[in-house]
XYZ file of N, CA and C in Angstrom:
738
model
N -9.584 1.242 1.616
C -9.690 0.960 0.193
C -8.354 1.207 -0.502
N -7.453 2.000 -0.060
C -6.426 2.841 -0.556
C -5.333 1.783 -0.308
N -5.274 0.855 0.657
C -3.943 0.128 1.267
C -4.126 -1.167 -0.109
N -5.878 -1.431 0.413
C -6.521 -2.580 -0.253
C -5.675 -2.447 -1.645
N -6.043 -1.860 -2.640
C -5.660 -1.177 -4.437
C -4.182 -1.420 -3.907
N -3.362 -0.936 -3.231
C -2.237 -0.588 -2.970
C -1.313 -2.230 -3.304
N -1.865 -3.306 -2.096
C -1.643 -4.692 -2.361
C -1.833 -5.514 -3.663
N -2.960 -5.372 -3.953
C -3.553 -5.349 -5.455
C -2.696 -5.509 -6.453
N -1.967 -3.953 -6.721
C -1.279 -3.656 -7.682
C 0.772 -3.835 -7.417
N 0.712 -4.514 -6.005
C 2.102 -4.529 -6.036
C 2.611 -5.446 -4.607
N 3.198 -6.110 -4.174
C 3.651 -6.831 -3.148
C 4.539 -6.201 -2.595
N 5.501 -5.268 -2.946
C 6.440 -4.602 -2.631
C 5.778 -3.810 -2.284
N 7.236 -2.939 -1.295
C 7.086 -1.317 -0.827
C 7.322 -0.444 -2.468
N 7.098 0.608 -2.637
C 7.358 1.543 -3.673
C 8.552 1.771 -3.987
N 9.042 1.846 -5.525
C 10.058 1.828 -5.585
C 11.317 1.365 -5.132
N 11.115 0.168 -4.920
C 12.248 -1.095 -4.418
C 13.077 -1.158 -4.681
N 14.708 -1.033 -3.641
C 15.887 -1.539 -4.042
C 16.724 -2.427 -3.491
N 16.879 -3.681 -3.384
C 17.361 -4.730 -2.718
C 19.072 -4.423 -2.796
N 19.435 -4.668 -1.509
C 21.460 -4.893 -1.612
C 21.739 -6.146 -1.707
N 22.604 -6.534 -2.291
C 22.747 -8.057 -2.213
C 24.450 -8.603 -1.691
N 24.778 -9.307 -0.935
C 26.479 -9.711 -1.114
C 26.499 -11.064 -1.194
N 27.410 -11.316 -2.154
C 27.761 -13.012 -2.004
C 29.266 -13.480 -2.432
N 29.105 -14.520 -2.017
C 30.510 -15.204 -2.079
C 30.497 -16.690 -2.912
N 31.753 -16.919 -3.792
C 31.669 -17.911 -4.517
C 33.002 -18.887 -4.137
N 32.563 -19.753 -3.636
C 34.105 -20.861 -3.017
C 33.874 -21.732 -4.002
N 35.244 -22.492 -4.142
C 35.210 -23.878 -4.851
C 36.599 -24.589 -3.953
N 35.654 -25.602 -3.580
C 37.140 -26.092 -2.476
C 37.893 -25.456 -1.467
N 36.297 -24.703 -1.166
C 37.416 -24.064 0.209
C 37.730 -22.493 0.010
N 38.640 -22.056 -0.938
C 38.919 -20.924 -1.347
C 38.048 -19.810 -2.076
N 38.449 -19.033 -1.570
C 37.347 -17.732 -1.948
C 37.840 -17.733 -3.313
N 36.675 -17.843 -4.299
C 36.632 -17.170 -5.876
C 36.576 -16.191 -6.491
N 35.299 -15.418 -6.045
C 34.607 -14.051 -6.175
C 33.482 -13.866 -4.987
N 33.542 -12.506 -5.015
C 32.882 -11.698 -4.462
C 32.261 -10.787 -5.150
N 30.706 -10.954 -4.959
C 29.663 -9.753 -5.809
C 28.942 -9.065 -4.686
N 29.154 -7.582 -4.893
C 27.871 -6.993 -3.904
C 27.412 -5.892 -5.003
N 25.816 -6.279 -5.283
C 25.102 -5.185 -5.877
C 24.061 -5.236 -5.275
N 23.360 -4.436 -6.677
C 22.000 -3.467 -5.954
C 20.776 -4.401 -7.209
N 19.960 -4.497 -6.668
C 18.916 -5.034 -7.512
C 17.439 -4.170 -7.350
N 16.944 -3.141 -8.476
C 15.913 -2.565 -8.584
C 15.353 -2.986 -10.068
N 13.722 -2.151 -9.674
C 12.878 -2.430 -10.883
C 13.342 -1.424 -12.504
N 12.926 -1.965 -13.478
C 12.795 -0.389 -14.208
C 11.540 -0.559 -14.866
N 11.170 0.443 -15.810
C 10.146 0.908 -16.723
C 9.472 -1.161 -17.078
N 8.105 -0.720 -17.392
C 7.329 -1.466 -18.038
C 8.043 -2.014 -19.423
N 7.851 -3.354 -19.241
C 8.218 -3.829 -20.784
C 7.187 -5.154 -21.201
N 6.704 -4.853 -22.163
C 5.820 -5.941 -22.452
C 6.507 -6.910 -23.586
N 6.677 -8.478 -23.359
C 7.342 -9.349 -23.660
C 5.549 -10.322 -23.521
N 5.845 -10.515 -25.325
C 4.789 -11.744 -25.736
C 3.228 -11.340 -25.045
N 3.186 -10.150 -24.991
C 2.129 -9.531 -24.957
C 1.343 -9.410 -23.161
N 2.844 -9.718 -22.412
C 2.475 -9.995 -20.890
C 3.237 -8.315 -20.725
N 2.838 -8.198 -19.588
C 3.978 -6.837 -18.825
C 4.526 -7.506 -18.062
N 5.855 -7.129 -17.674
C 6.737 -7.188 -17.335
C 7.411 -6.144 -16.404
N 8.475 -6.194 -15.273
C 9.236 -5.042 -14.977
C 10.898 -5.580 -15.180
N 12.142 -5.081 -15.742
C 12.795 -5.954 -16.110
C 13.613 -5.557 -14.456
N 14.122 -6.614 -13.888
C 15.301 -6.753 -12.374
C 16.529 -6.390 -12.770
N 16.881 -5.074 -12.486
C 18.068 -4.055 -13.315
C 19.483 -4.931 -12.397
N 20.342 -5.756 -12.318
C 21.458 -5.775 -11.335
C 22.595 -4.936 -11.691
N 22.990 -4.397 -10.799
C 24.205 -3.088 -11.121
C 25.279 -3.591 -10.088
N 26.313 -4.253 -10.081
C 27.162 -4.648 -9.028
C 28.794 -4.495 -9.297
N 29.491 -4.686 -8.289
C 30.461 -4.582 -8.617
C 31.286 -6.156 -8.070
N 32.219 -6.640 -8.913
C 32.603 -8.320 -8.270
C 34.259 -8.035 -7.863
N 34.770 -8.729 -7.351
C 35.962 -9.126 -7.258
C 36.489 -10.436 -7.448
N 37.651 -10.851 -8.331
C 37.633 -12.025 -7.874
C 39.222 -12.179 -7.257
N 39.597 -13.453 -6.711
C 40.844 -13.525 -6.074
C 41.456 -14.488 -6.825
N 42.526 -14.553 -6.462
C 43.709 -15.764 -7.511
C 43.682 -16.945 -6.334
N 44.565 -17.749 -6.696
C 44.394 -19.131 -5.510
C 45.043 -18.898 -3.849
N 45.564 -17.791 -4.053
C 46.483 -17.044 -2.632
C 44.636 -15.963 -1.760
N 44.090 -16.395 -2.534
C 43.083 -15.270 -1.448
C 43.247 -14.312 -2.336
N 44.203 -13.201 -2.834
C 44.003 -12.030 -3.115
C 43.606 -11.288 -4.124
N 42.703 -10.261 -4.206
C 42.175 -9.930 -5.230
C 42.884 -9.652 -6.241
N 42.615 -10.480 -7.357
C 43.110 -9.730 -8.668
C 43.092 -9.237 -9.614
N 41.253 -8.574 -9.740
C 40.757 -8.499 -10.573
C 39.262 -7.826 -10.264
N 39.085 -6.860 -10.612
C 37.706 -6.120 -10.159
C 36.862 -5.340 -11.353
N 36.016 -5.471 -11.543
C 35.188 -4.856 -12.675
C 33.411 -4.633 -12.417
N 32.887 -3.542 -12.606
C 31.381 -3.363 -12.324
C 30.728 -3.898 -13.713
N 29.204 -3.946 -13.195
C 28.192 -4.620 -14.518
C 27.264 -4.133 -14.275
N 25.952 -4.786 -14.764
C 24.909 -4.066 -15.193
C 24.419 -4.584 -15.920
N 23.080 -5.811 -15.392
C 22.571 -6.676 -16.590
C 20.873 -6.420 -16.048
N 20.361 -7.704 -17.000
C 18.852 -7.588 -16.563
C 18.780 -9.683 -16.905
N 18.674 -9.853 -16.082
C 18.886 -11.330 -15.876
C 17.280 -11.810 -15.947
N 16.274 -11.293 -15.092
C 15.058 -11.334 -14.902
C 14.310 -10.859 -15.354
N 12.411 -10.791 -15.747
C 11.894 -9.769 -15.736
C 10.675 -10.390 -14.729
N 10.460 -9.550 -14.155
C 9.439 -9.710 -12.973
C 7.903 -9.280 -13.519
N 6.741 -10.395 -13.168
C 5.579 -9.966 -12.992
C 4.637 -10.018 -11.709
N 3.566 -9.694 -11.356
C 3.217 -9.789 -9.949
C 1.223 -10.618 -10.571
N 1.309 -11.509 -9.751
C -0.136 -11.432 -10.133
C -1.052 -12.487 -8.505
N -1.713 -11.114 -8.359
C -2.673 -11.879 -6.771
C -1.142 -11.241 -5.884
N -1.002 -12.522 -5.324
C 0.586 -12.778 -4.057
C 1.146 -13.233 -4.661
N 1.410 -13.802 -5.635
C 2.614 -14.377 -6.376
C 3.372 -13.476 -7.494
N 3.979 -13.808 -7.441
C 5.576 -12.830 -8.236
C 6.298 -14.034 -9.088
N 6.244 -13.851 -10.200
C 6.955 -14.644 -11.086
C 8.002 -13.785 -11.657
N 9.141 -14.780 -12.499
C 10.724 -14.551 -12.646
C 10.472 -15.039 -14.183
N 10.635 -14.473 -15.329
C 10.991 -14.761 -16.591
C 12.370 -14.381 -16.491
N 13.565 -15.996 -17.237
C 14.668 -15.937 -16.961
C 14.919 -15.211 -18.840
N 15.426 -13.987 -18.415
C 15.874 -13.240 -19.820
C 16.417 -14.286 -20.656
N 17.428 -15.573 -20.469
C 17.892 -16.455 -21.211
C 17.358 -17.067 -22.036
N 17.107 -17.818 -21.210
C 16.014 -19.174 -21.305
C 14.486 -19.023 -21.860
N 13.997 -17.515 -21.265
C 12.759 -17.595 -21.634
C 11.863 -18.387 -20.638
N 11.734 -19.177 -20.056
C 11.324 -20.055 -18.944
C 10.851 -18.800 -17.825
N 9.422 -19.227 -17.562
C 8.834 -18.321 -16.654
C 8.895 -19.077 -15.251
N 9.316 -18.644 -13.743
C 9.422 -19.488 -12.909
C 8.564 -18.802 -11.688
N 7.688 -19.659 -10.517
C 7.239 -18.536 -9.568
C 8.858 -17.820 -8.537
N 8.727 -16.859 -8.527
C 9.733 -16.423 -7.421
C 9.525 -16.057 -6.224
N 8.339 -15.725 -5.833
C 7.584 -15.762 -4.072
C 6.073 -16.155 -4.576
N 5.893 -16.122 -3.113
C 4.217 -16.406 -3.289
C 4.046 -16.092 -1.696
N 3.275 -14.796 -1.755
C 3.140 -14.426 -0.315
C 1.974 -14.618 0.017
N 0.958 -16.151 0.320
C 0.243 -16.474 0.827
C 0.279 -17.239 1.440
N 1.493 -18.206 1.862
C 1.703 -19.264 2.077
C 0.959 -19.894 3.519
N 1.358 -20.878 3.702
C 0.570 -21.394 4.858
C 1.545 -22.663 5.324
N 1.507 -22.648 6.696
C 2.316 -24.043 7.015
C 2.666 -25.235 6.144
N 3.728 -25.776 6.100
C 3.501 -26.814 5.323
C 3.496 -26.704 3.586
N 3.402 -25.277 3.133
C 3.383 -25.033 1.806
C 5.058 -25.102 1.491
N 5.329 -25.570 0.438
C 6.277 -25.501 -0.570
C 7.042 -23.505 -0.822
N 7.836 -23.256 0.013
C 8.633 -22.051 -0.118
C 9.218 -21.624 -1.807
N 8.816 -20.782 -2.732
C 9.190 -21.306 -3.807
C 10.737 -20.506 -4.259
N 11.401 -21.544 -4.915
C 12.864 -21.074 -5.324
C 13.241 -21.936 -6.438
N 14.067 -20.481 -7.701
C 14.460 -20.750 -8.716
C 15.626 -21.708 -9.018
N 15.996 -22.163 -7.882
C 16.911 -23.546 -8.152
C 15.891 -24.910 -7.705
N 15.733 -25.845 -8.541
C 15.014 -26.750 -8.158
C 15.906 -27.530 -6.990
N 16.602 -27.510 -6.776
C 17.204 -28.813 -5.719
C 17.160 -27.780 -4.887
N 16.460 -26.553 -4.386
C 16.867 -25.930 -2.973
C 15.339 -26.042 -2.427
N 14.510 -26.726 -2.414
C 13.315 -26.980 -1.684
C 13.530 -27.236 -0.152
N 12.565 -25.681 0.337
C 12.226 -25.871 1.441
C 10.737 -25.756 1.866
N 10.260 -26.159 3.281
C 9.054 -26.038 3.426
C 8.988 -25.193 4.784
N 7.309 -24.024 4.971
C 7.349 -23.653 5.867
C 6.827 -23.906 6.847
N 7.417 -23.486 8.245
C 7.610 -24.198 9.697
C 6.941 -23.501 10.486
N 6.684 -21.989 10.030
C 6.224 -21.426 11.579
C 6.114 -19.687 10.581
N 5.046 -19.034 11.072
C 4.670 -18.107 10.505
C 4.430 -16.848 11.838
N 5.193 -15.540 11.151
C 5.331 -14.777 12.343
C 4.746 -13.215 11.472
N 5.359 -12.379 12.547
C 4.680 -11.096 12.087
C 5.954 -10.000 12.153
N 6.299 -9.171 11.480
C 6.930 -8.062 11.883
C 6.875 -6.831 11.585
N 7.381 -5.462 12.277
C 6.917 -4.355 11.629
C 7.769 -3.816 10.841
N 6.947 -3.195 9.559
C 7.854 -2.852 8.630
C 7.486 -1.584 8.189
N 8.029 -0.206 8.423
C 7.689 1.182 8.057
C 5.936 1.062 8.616
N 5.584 0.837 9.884
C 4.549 0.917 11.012
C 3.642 -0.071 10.284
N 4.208 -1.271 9.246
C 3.012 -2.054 8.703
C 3.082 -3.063 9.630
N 2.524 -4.255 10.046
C 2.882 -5.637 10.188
C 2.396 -6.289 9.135
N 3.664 -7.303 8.802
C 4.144 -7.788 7.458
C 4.369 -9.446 8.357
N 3.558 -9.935 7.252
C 4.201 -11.452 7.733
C 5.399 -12.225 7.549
N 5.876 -13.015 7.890
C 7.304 -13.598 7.977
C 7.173 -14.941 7.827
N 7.676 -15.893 6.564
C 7.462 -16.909 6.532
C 9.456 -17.662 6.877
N 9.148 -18.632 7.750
C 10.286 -19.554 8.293
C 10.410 -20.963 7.503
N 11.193 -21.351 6.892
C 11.697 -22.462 5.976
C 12.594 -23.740 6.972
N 12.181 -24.857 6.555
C 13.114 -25.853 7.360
C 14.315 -25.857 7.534
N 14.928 -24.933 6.200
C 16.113 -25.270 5.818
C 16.870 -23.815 6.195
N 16.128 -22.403 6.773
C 17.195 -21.683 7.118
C 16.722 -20.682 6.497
N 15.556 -20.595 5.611
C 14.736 -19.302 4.498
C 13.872 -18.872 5.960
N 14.139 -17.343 4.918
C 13.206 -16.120 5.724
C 12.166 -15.175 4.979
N 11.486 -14.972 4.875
C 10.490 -14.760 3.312
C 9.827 -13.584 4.521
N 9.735 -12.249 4.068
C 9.089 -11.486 4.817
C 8.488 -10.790 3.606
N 7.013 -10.042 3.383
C 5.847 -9.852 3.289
C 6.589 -8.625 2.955
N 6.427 -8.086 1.347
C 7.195 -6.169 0.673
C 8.545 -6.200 0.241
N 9.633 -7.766 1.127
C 10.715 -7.592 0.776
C 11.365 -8.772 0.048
N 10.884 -10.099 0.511
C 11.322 -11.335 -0.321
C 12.132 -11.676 1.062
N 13.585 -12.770 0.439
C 13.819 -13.087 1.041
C 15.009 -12.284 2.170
N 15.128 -12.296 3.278
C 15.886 -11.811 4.071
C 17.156 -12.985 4.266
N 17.032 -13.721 4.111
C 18.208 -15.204 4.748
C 18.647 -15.653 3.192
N 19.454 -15.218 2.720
C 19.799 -15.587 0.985
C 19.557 -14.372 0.532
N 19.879 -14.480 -0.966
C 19.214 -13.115 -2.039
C 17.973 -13.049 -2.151
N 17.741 -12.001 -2.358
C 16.614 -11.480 -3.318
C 15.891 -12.478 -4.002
N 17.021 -13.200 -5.149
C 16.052 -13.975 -5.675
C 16.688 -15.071 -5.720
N 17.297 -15.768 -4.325
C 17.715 -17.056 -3.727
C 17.368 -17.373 -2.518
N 16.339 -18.169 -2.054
C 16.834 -18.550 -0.609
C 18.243 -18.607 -0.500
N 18.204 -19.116 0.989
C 19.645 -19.573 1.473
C 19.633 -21.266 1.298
N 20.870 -21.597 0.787
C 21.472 -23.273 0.031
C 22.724 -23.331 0.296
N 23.035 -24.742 0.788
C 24.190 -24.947 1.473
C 25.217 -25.070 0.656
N 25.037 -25.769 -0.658
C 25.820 -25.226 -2.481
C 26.422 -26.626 -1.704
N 27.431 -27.157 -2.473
C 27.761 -28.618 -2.216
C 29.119 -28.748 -1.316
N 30.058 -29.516 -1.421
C 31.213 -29.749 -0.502
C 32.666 -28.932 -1.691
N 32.525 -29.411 -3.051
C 33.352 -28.923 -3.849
C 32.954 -27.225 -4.308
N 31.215 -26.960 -4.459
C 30.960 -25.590 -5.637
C 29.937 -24.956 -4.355
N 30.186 -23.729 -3.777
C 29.436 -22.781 -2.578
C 29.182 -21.775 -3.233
N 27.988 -21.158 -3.158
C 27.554 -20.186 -3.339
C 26.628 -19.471 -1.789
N 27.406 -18.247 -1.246
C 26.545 -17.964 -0.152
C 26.010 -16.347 -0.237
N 24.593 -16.367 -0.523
C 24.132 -15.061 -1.100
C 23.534 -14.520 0.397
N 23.386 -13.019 0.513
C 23.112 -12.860 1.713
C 22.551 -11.181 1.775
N 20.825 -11.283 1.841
C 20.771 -9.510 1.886
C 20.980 -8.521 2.475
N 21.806 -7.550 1.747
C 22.255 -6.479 3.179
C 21.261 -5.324 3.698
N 20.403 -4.839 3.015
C 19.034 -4.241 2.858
C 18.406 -3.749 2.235
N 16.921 -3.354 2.164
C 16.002 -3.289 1.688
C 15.573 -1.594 1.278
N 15.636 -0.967 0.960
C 14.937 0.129 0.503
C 14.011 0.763 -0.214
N 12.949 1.559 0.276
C 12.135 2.591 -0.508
C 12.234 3.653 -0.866
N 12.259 3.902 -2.107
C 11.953 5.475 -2.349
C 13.235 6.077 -2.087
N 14.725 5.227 -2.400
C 16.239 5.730 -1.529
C 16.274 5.896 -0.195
N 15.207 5.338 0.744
C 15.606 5.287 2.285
C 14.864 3.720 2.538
N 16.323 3.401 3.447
C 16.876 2.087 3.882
C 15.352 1.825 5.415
N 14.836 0.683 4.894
C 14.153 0.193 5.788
C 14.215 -1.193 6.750
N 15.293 -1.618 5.820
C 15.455 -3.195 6.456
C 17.191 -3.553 6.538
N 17.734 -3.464 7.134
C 18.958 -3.598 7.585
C 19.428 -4.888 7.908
N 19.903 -6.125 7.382
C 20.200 -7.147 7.850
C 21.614 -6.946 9.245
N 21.504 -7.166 10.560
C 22.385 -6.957 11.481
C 23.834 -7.469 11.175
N 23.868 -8.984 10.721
C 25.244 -9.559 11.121
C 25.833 -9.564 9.874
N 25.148 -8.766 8.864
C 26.605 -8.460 7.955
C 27.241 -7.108 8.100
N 26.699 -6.202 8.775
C 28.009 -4.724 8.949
C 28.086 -4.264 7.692
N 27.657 -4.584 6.664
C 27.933 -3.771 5.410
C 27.024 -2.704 5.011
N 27.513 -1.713 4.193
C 26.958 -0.206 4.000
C 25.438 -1.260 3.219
N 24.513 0.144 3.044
C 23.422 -0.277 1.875
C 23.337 0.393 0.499
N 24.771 1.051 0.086
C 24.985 1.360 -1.165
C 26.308 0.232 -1.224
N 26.272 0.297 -2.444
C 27.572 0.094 -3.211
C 28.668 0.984 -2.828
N 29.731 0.350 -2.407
C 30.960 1.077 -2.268
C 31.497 2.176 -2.839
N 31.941 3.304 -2.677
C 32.164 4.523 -3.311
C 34.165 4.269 -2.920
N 34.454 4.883 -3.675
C 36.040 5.365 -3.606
C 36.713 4.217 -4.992
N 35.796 3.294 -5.623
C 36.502 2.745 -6.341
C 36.976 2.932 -7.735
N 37.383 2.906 -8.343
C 37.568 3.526 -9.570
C 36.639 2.800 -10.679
N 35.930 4.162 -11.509
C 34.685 3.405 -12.465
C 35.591 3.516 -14.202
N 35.017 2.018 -14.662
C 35.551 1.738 -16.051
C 35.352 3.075 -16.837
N 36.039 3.582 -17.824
C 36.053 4.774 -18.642
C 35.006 4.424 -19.265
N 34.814 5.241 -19.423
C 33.249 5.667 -20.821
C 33.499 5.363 -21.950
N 32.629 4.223 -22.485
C 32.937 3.635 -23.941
C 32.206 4.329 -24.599
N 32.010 5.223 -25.757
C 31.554 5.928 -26.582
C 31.620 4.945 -27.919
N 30.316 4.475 -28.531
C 30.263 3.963 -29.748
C 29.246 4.292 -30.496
N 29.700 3.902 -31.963
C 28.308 4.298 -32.798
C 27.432 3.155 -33.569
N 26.316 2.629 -33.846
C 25.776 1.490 -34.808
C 24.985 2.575 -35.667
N 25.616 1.564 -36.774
C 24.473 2.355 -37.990
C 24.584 1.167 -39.286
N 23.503 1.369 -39.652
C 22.699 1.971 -39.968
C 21.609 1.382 -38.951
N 20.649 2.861 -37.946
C 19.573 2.474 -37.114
C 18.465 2.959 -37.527
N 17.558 2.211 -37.699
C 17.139 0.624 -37.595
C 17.892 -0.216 -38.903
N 18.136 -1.292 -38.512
C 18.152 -1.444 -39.737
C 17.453 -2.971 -39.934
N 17.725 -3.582 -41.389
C 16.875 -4.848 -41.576
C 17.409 -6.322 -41.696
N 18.945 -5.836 -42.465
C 19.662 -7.105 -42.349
C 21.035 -7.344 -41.439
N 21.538 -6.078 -41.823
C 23.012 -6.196 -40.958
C 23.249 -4.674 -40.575
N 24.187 -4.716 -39.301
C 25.115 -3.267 -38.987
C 26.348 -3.188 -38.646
N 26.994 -1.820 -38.586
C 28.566 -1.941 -38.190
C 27.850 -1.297 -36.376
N 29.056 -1.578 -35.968
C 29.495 -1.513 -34.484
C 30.685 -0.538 -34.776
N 30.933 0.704 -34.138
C 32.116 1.296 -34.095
C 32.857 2.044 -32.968
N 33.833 1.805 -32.532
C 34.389 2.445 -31.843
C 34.226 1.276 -30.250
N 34.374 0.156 -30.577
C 34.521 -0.708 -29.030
C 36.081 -0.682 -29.017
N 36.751 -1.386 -27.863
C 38.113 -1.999 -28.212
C 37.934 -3.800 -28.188
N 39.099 -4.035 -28.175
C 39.139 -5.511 -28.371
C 38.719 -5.954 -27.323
N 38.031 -7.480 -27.552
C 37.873 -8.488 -25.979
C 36.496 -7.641 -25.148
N 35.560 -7.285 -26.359
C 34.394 -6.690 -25.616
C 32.921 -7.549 -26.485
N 32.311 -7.766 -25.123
C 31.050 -8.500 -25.443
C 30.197 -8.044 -25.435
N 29.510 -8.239 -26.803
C 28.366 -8.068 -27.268
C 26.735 -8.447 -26.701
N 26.003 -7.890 -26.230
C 24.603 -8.926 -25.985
C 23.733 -7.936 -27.085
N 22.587 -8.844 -27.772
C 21.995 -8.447 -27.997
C 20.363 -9.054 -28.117
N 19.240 -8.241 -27.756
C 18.129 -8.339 -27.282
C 16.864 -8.021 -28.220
N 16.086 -8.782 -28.788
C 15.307 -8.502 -29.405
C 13.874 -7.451 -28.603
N 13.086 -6.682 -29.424
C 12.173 -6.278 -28.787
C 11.256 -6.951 -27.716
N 11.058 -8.127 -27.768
C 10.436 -8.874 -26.473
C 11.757 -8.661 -25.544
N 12.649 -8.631 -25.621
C 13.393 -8.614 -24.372
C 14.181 -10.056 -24.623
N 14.162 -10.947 -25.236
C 14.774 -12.250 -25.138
C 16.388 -12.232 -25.774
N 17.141 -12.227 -25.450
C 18.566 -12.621 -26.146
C 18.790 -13.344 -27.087
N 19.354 -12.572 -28.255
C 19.010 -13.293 -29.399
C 20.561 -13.663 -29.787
N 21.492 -12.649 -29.770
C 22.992 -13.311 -29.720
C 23.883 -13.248 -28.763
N 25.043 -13.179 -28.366
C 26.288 -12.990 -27.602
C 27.252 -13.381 -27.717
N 27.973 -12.003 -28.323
C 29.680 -12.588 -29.431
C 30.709 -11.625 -28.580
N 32.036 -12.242 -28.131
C 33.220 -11.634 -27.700
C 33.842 -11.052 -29.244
């Protein structure tokens, strides 16, 4: 009864934290490089649904036209907010507002694999089993190269990308490095060699200390204490983005 409730109320393992690395080419040449961490946070109810918002915390690099890095800076957005309902897991895009499915762990041969880029449709081929922290978890196989395993999403692409071949001029190649519960690593992707934290030894942006006031307020506020060439987001109580000024 206990596992039963358990499925019920969540598709995931407890307290979920996905690694993610990817690479951005255009013509060949490396652009950027992002490797973060993608976890849940606190309940947020948006238009009277719940929600969990998809915290990304990463750090990017990008390179100049020689390959070499010239430029590195960490972030920290909420791009998504995730709901779960039955086996399916839907993606409200914080932007847009547009609710999209992002898995659906019932699938069956022949079903439609689902992914938030419409031109990356794949279908599944062959359905397997594997063990995951002494569960067996099913494994769904895509025509095109997707790996959809049962607590974690996708294994072959991001989190919340299959794998897509991106075109001849614009590549995008996302790729998970592993999976964790509760801060211990359960799913290890082999052929990338990379840690399952975020890199340590790098140097973190100084601490911006600012003040807004008047809070709350009804028509307008000051902002104090940013420096120049800093962007603004701002989010209404549903969670939707209401401006974004440099």
């Amino acid at each position: 009864l206990s596992a039963n409730l358990l499925i019920a109320q969540s598709n995931f393992f407890p307290t979920p934290t996905w690694t993610n690395y990817s690479e951005t080419r255009i013509g060949g040449p490396l652009v950027s490089t992002v490797f973060s961490e993608y976890s849940f946070g606190a309940d947020t109810l948006i238009n009277g649904v719940t929600y969990k918002p998809l915290i990304e915390y990463g750090i990017t690099h990008e390179y100049n036209i020689n390959g070499v890095p010239n430029n590195i800076f960490w972030s920290s957005q909420i791009e998504y907010h995730i709901r779960e309902d039955g086996f399916k897991v839907y993606a409200l895009d914080t932007f847009s507002g547009l609710e999209l499915l992002l898995y659906d762990f019932d699938l069956s041969v022949g079903d439609t694999i689902p992914s938030l880029l419409a031109f990356n449709i794949q279908t599944v081929i062959s359905i397997d089993t594997v063990m995951i922290l002494g569960q067996q978890k099913r494994r769904w196989h895509g025509d095109l190269g997707a790996e959809v395993i049962e607590g974690i999403g996708n294994v072959e692409g991001g989190f919340l990308f299959p794998p897509y071949g991106g075109t001849a001029v614009f590549d995008i190649t996302n790729q998970l490095v592993c999976a964790s519960s509760n801060g211990s690593s359960f799913y290890t992707a082999p052929q990338t060699g990379m840690p399952c934290s975020l890199p340590v030894g790098v140097e973190l942006p100084e601490e911006i200390t600012f003040s807004v006031y008047p809070n709350p307020a009804s028509q307008s506020f000051q902002i104090e204490g940013l420096e120049n060439q800093t962007t603004i987001w701002l989010y209404d109580m549903q969670g939707k983005l209401w401006m974004n000024k440099l």
